[in-house]
Amino acid sequence: MRYLTLLRGTHSTTPPPPELMAAIMTLGEEATKSGALLDTSGLAPSASGARVTLAGGELTTTDGPFAESKEVISYAVYDVGAKEEAVEWASRFLKVHRDLWPGWEGEVDVLKLFGPEDFPM
């Protein structure tokens, strides 16, 4: 089963500590070697994006930034046997943030991607 994780947090005016980035790289290498991590990337602030909305039959496009207090900062796609495994990877990711970037706060959404198992023949 594949899961998409979305990291939400506030973009800081200071860069993340180098120790955090090293820990993230180590965790990513471990997840990749285990076969769980399929893809991951950081995302630019929403100021460089746009939102397309359909409401009342009309399409509108709004340039960022968006009003949300927390932005989507990065994503990862995992291929695991159960939701609990994806939650564990997300928890480990947040734990390195907690341990190496005091005061930073964020959250990870763990979302199942549809797969063949969701559409039995």
Tab-separated table of N, CA and C in Angstrom:
chain	number	residue	atom	x	y	z
A	1	MET	N	0.837	-1.174	0.000
A	1	MET	CA	0.000	0.000	0.000
A	1	MET	C	0.885	1.241	0.000
A	2	ARG	N	0.474	2.210	-0.777
A	2	ARG	CA	1.242	3.445	-0.857
A	2	ARG	C	0.555	4.541	-0.031
A	3	TYR	N	1.389	5.324	0.650
A	3	TYR	CA	0.907	6.433	1.460
A	3	TYR	C	1.677	7.693	1.113
A	4	LEU	N	0.953	8.797	1.039
A	4	LEU	CA	1.539	10.115	0.841
A	4	LEU	C	1.587	10.793	2.203
A	5	THR	N	2.753	11.304	2.576
A	5	THR	CA	2.845	12.079	3.808
A	5	THR	C	3.123	13.530	3.431
A	6	LEU	N	2.417	14.436	4.099
A	6	LEU	CA	2.583	15.866	3.863
A	6	LEU	C	3.009	16.523	5.168
A	7	LEU	N	4.193	17.123	5.170
A	7	LEU	CA	4.684	17.824	6.345
A	7	LEU	C	4.197	19.258	6.298
A	8	ARG	N	3.517	19.662	7.356
A	8	ARG	CA	3.043	21.045	7.469
A	8	ARG	C	3.760	21.705	8.635
A	9	GLY	N	4.143	22.941	8.434
A	9	GLY	CA	4.795	23.708	9.478
A	9	GLY	C	4.939	25.140	9.019
A	10	THR	N	5.561	25.937	9.829
A	10	THR	CA	5.799	27.318	9.454
A	10	THR	C	7.186	27.422	8.843
A	11	HIS	N	7.280	28.162	7.745
A	11	HIS	CA	8.598	28.410	7.152
A	11	HIS	C	9.328	29.368	8.076
A	12	SER	N	10.500	28.991	8.484
A	12	SER	CA	11.285	29.792	9.415
A	12	SER	C	12.149	30.783	8.656
A	13	THR	N	12.437	31.893	9.298
A	13	THR	CA	13.355	32.861	8.697
A	13	THR	C	14.801	32.415	8.859
A	14	THR	N	15.025	31.455	9.753
A	14	THR	CA	16.364	30.894	9.912
A	14	THR	C	16.393	29.502	9.295
A	15	PRO	N	17.494	29.146	8.685
A	15	PRO	CA	17.564	27.810	8.081
A	15	PRO	C	17.574	26.730	9.160
A	16	PRO	N	17.137	25.520	8.801
A	16	PRO	CA	17.186	24.428	9.765
A	16	PRO	C	18.633	24.127	10.154
A	17	PRO	N	18.837	23.647	11.368
A	17	PRO	CA	20.189	23.314	11.795
A	17	PRO	C	20.807	22.229	10.902
A	18	PRO	N	22.109	22.311	10.635
A	18	PRO	CA	22.770	21.297	9.807
A	18	PRO	C	22.597	19.883	10.363
A	19	GLU	N	22.560	19.757	11.689
A	19	GLU	CA	22.383	18.437	12.303
A	19	GLU	C	21.025	17.844	11.938
A	20	LEU	N	20.010	18.697	11.822
A	20	LEU	CA	18.683	18.227	11.429
A	20	LEU	C	18.721	17.717	9.995
A	21	MET	N	19.343	18.475	9.111
A	21	MET	CA	19.393	18.066	7.707
A	21	MET	C	20.149	16.747	7.565
A	22	ALA	N	21.222	16.562	8.339
A	22	ALA	CA	21.973	15.303	8.298
A	22	ALA	C	21.106	14.151	8.796
A	23	ALA	N	20.342	14.385	9.862
A	23	ALA	CA	19.463	13.337	10.403
A	23	ALA	C	18.352	12.987	9.417
A	24	ILE	N	17.829	13.989	8.725
A	24	ILE	CA	16.797	13.739	7.712
A	24	ILE	C	17.375	12.894	6.578
A	25	MET	N	18.582	13.207	6.151
A	25	MET	CA	19.233	12.430	5.087
A	25	MET	C	19.449	10.984	5.536
A	26	THR	N	19.884	10.785	6.767
A	26	THR	CA	20.108	9.437	7.289
A	26	THR	C	18.798	8.654	7.352
A	27	LEU	N	17.746	9.300	7.829
A	27	LEU	CA	16.443	8.647	7.894
A	27	LEU	C	15.940	8.308	6.491
A	28	GLY	N	16.131	9.215	5.542
A	28	GLY	CA	15.727	8.955	4.163
A	28	GLY	C	16.486	7.794	3.548
A	29	GLU	N	17.783	7.722	3.829
A	29	GLU	CA	18.578	6.599	3.319
A	29	GLU	C	18.097	5.282	3.909
A	30	GLU	N	17.786	5.290	5.202
A	30	GLU	CA	17.277	4.079	5.840
A	30	GLU	C	15.941	3.651	5.222
A	31	ALA	N	15.046	4.616	5.022
A	31	ALA	CA	13.733	4.307	4.443
A	31	ALA	C	13.869	3.815	3.007
A	32	THR	N	14.811	4.388	2.258
A	32	THR	CA	15.029	3.970	0.869
A	32	THR	C	15.599	2.557	0.822
A	33	LYS	N	16.609	2.285	1.650
A	33	LYS	CA	17.223	0.957	1.676
A	33	LYS	C	16.231	-0.125	2.091
A	34	SER	N	15.277	0.241	2.956
A	34	SER	CA	14.274	-0.735	3.390
A	34	SER	C	13.230	-0.999	2.304
A	35	GLY	N	13.222	-0.159	1.265
A	35	GLY	CA	12.241	-0.294	0.198
A	35	GLY	C	10.951	0.463	0.465
A	36	ALA	N	10.878	1.166	1.594
A	36	ALA	CA	9.640	1.860	1.948
A	36	ALA	C	9.500	3.209	1.245
A	37	LEU	N	10.581	3.975	1.129
A	37	LEU	CA	10.502	5.327	0.579
A	37	LEU	C	10.623	5.299	-0.937
A	38	LEU	N	9.578	5.774	-1.616
A	38	LEU	CA	9.568	5.809	-3.078
A	38	LEU	C	9.992	7.164	-3.628
A	39	ASP	N	9.591	8.258	-2.939
A	39	ASP	CA	9.882	9.598	-3.444
A	39	ASP	C	9.725	10.589	-2.298
A	40	THR	N	10.481	11.663	-2.364
A	40	THR	CA	10.369	12.725	-1.371
A	40	THR	C	10.970	13.998	-1.935
A	41	SER	N	10.478	15.137	-1.449
A	41	SER	CA	11.049	16.420	-1.859
A	41	SER	C	10.530	17.512	-0.943
A	42	GLY	N	11.331	18.545	-0.804
A	42	GLY	CA	10.867	19.749	-0.133
A	42	GLY	C	10.054	20.580	-1.104
A	43	LEU	N	9.209	21.429	-0.571
A	43	LEU	CA	8.363	22.285	-1.396
A	43	LEU	C	8.689	23.748	-1.122
A	44	ALA	N	8.664	24.560	-2.161
A	44	ALA	CA	8.885	26.001	-2.006
A	44	ALA	C	7.688	26.603	-1.264
A	45	PRO	N	7.882	27.748	-0.619
A	45	PRO	CA	6.748	28.407	0.042
A	45	PRO	C	5.610	28.674	-0.936
A	46	SER	N	4.394	28.740	-0.401
A	46	SER	CA	3.214	28.900	-1.258
A	46	SER	C	3.227	30.207	-2.044
A	47	ALA	N	4.055	31.150	-1.662
A	47	ALA	CA	4.152	32.404	-2.414
A	47	ALA	C	4.561	32.157	-3.859
A	48	SER	N	5.226	31.042	-4.127
A	48	SER	CA	5.646	30.753	-5.498
A	48	SER	C	4.649	29.860	-6.230
A	49	GLY	N	3.508	29.597	-5.610
A	49	GLY	CA	2.507	28.717	-6.216
A	49	GLY	C	1.217	29.437	-6.559
A	50	ALA	N	0.208	28.646	-6.867
A	50	ALA	CA	-1.121	29.166	-7.197
A	50	ALA	C	-2.155	28.147	-6.742
A	51	ARG	N	-3.379	28.602	-6.571
A	51	ARG	CA	-4.496	27.728	-6.213
A	51	ARG	C	-5.580	27.914	-7.276
A	52	VAL	N	-6.051	26.800	-7.825
A	52	VAL	CA	-7.144	26.818	-8.797
A	52	VAL	C	-8.386	26.308	-8.076
A	53	THR	N	-9.470	27.091	-8.126
A	53	THR	CA	-10.693	26.788	-7.390
A	53	THR	C	-11.870	26.680	-8.346
A	54	LEU	N	-12.748	25.705	-8.077
A	54	LEU	CA	-14.017	25.585	-8.791
A	54	LEU	C	-15.116	25.840	-7.779
A	55	ALA	N	-15.882	26.894	-7.979
A	55	ALA	CA	-17.003	27.233	-7.089
A	55	ALA	C	-18.094	27.881	-7.916
A	56	GLY	N	-19.310	27.409	-7.732
A	56	GLY	CA	-20.429	27.973	-8.483
A	56	GLY	C	-20.270	27.840	-9.980
A	57	GLY	N	-19.590	26.791	-10.421
A	57	GLY	CA	-19.382	26.556	-11.839
A	57	GLY	C	-18.284	27.400	-12.452
A	58	GLU	N	-17.610	28.225	-11.654
A	58	GLU	CA	-16.560	29.107	-12.163
A	58	GLU	C	-15.189	28.660	-11.668
A	59	LEU	N	-14.211	28.719	-12.563
A	59	LEU	CA	-12.826	28.452	-12.192
A	59	LEU	C	-12.136	29.774	-11.893
A	60	THR	N	-11.408	29.814	-10.792
A	60	THR	CA	-10.605	30.991	-10.471
A	60	THR	C	-9.202	30.526	-10.087
A	61	THR	N	-8.251	31.364	-10.380
A	61	THR	CA	-6.862	31.091	-10.022
A	61	THR	C	-6.381	32.203	-9.102
A	62	THR	N	-5.779	31.798	-7.992
A	62	THR	CA	-5.252	32.754	-7.019
A	62	THR	C	-3.774	32.460	-6.818
A	63	ASP	N	-2.949	33.480	-6.986
A	63	ASP	CA	-1.525	33.315	-6.722
A	63	ASP	C	-1.288	33.279	-5.224
A	64	GLY	N	-0.264	32.509	-4.813
A	64	GLY	CA	0.111	32.456	-3.406
A	64	GLY	C	0.747	33.765	-2.997
A	65	PRO	N	0.992	33.980	-1.738
A	65	PRO	CA	0.881	33.000	-0.660
A	65	PRO	C	-0.559	32.826	-0.205
A	66	PHE	N	-0.799	31.720	0.485
A	66	PHE	CA	-2.122	31.405	0.981
A	66	PHE	C	-2.213	31.744	2.458
A	67	ALA	N	-3.421	31.895	2.959
A	67	ALA	CA	-3.647	32.400	4.315
A	67	ALA	C	-3.398	31.367	5.418
A	68	GLU	N	-3.222	30.102	5.086
A	68	GLU	CA	-3.035	29.097	6.123
A	68	GLU	C	-1.835	29.453	6.987
A	69	SER	N	-1.940	29.182	8.280
A	69	SER	CA	-0.831	29.504	9.176
A	69	SER	C	0.317	28.521	9.014
A	70	LYS	N	0.019	27.287	8.606
A	70	LYS	CA	1.067	26.298	8.369
A	70	LYS	C	1.053	25.932	6.892
A	71	GLU	N	2.231	25.915	6.306
A	71	GLU	CA	2.364	25.571	4.897
A	71	GLU	C	2.809	24.131	4.746
A	72	VAL	N	2.488	23.537	3.591
A	72	VAL	CA	3.022	22.226	3.268
A	72	VAL	C	4.482	22.445	2.885
A	73	ILE	N	5.384	21.811	3.640
A	73	ILE	CA	6.818	22.039	3.481
A	73	ILE	C	7.475	20.956	2.636
A	74	SER	N	7.001	19.718	2.795
A	74	SER	CA	7.585	18.624	2.024
A	74	SER	C	6.589	17.487	1.936
A	75	TYR	N	6.916	16.531	1.082
A	75	TYR	CA	6.087	15.334	0.950
A	75	TYR	C	6.998	14.125	0.845
A	76	ALA	N	6.415	12.967	1.088
A	76	ALA	CA	7.098	11.704	0.846
A	76	ALA	C	6.040	10.681	0.450
A	77	VAL	N	6.445	9.720	-0.366
A	77	VAL	CA	5.561	8.618	-0.747
A	77	VAL	C	6.221	7.335	-0.261
A	78	TYR	N	5.479	6.578	0.531
A	78	TYR	CA	5.960	5.315	1.098
A	78	TYR	C	5.164	4.152	0.534
A	79	ASP	N	5.815	3.026	0.345
A	79	ASP	CA	5.164	1.777	-0.032
A	79	ASP	C	5.384	0.812	1.127
A	80	VAL	N	4.343	0.605	1.910
A	80	VAL	CA	4.447	-0.180	3.144
A	80	VAL	C	3.296	-1.179	3.220
A	81	GLY	N	3.372	-2.085	4.175
A	81	GLY	CA	2.357	-3.116	4.320
A	81	GLY	C	1.103	-2.669	5.039
A	82	ALA	N	1.207	-1.587	5.820
A	82	ALA	CA	0.056	-1.141	6.606
A	82	ALA	C	0.220	0.332	6.955
A	83	LYS	N	-0.902	0.976	7.250
A	83	LYS	CA	-0.898	2.390	7.627
A	83	LYS	C	0.038	2.642	8.805
A	84	GLU	N	0.087	1.720	9.745
A	84	GLU	CA	0.916	1.898	10.932
A	84	GLU	C	2.390	2.097	10.588
A	85	GLU	N	2.852	1.450	9.529
A	85	GLU	CA	4.247	1.623	9.105
A	85	GLU	C	4.478	3.039	8.583
A	86	ALA	N	3.540	3.562	7.808
A	86	ALA	CA	3.661	4.932	7.302
A	86	ALA	C	3.617	5.928	8.458
A	87	VAL	N	2.755	5.669	9.435
A	87	VAL	CA	2.674	6.534	10.616
A	87	VAL	C	3.994	6.489	11.388
A	88	GLU	N	4.611	5.323	11.469
A	88	GLU	CA	5.890	5.199	12.169
A	88	GLU	C	6.985	6.013	11.473
A	89	TRP	N	7.056	5.950	10.138
A	89	TRP	CA	8.049	6.758	9.418
A	89	TRP	C	7.787	8.241	9.650
A	90	ALA	N	6.529	8.648	9.608
A	90	ALA	CA	6.182	10.061	9.843
A	90	ALA	C	6.559	10.480	11.263
A	91	SER	N	6.323	9.611	12.223
A	91	SER	CA	6.664	9.911	13.616
A	91	SER	C	8.170	10.064	13.784
A	92	ARG	N	8.923	9.199	13.166
A	92	ARG	CA	10.387	9.290	13.250
A	92	ARG	C	10.881	10.597	12.632
A	93	PHE	N	10.243	11.006	11.532
A	93	PHE	CA	10.615	12.257	10.874
A	93	PHE	C	10.374	13.438	11.809
A	94	LEU	N	9.207	13.457	12.466
A	94	LEU	CA	8.917	14.550	13.398
A	94	LEU	C	9.816	14.497	14.634
A	95	LYS	N	10.179	13.302	15.074
A	95	LYS	CA	11.043	13.189	16.257
A	95	LYS	C	12.412	13.822	16.014
A	96	VAL	N	12.973	13.672	14.810
A	96	VAL	CA	14.271	14.315	14.567
A	96	VAL	C	14.114	15.835	14.562
A	97	HIS	N	12.962	16.328	14.107
A	97	HIS	CA	12.705	17.775	14.188
A	97	HIS	C	12.624	18.212	15.649
A	98	ARG	N	11.876	17.466	16.450
A	98	ARG	CA	11.737	17.794	17.869
A	98	ARG	C	13.101	17.807	18.563
A	99	ASP	N	13.908	16.796	18.273
A	99	ASP	CA	15.173	16.631	18.976
A	99	ASP	C	16.259	17.608	18.510
A	100	LEU	N	16.201	18.025	17.255
A	100	LEU	CA	17.305	18.807	16.693
A	100	LEU	C	16.950	20.241	16.316
A	101	TRP	N	15.658	20.621	16.436
A	101	TRP	CA	15.255	21.997	16.141
A	101	TRP	C	14.279	22.451	17.209
A	102	PRO	N	14.792	22.734	18.417
A	102	PRO	CA	13.913	23.114	19.527
A	102	PRO	C	12.996	24.282	19.154
A	103	GLY	N	11.737	24.151	19.542
A	103	GLY	CA	10.768	25.210	19.284
A	103	GLY	C	10.017	25.073	17.975
A	104	TRP	N	10.564	24.302	17.012
A	104	TRP	CA	9.855	24.128	15.739
A	104	TRP	C	8.631	23.260	15.988
A	105	GLU	N	7.530	23.607	15.338
A	105	GLU	CA	6.305	22.826	15.458
A	105	GLU	C	5.755	22.521	14.076
A	106	GLY	N	5.168	21.348	13.944
A	106	GLY	CA	4.585	20.957	12.668
A	106	GLY	C	3.746	19.715	12.831
A	107	GLU	N	3.261	19.216	11.732
A	107	GLU	CA	2.424	18.018	11.724
A	107	GLU	C	2.593	17.320	10.387
A	108	VAL	N	2.313	16.033	10.377
A	108	VAL	CA	2.373	15.245	9.147
A	108	VAL	C	1.016	14.590	8.921
A	109	ASP	N	0.449	14.819	7.748
A	109	ASP	CA	-0.750	14.094	7.329
A	109	ASP	C	-0.286	12.826	6.628
A	110	VAL	N	-0.869	11.685	6.984
A	110	VAL	CA	-0.559	10.402	6.355
A	110	VAL	C	-1.813	9.987	5.588
A	111	LEU	N	-1.717	9.978	4.264
A	111	LEU	CA	-2.881	9.752	3.404
A	111	LEU	C	-2.647	8.546	2.504
A	112	LYS	N	-3.599	7.621	2.483
A	112	LYS	CA	-3.486	6.437	1.630
A	112	LYS	C	-3.760	6.816	0.185
A	113	LEU	N	-2.899	6.337	-0.691
A	113	LEU	CA	-3.126	6.487	-2.127
A	113	LEU	C	-3.907	5.267	-2.609
A	114	PHE	N	-4.867	5.483	-3.493
A	114	PHE	CA	-5.610	4.348	-4.031
A	114	PHE	C	-4.662	3.410	-4.764
A	115	GLY	N	-4.908	2.128	-4.619
A	115	GLY	CA	-4.132	1.107	-5.305
A	115	GLY	C	-5.053	0.008	-5.785
A	116	PRO	N	-4.500	-1.004	-6.463
A	116	PRO	CA	-5.330	-2.098	-6.983
A	116	PRO	C	-6.161	-2.775	-5.901
A	117	GLU	N	-5.615	-2.803	-4.661
A	117	GLU	CA	-6.355	-3.451	-3.578
A	117	GLU	C	-7.655	-2.731	-3.231
A	118	ASP	N	-7.804	-1.485	-3.683
A	118	ASP	CA	-9.008	-0.713	-3.392
A	118	ASP	C	-10.110	-0.916	-4.432
A	119	PHE	N	-9.795	-1.606	-5.517
A	119	PHE	CA	-10.761	-1.814	-6.593
A	119	PHE	C	-10.792	-3.276	-7.009
A	120	PRO	N	-11.328	-4.143	-6.119
A	120	PRO	CA	-11.351	-5.565	-6.471
A	120	PRO	C	-12.200	-5.813	-7.720
A	121	MET	N	-11.756	-6.754	-8.499
A	121	MET	CA	-12.466	-7.095	-9.733
A	121	MET	C	-13.594	-8.049	-9.459
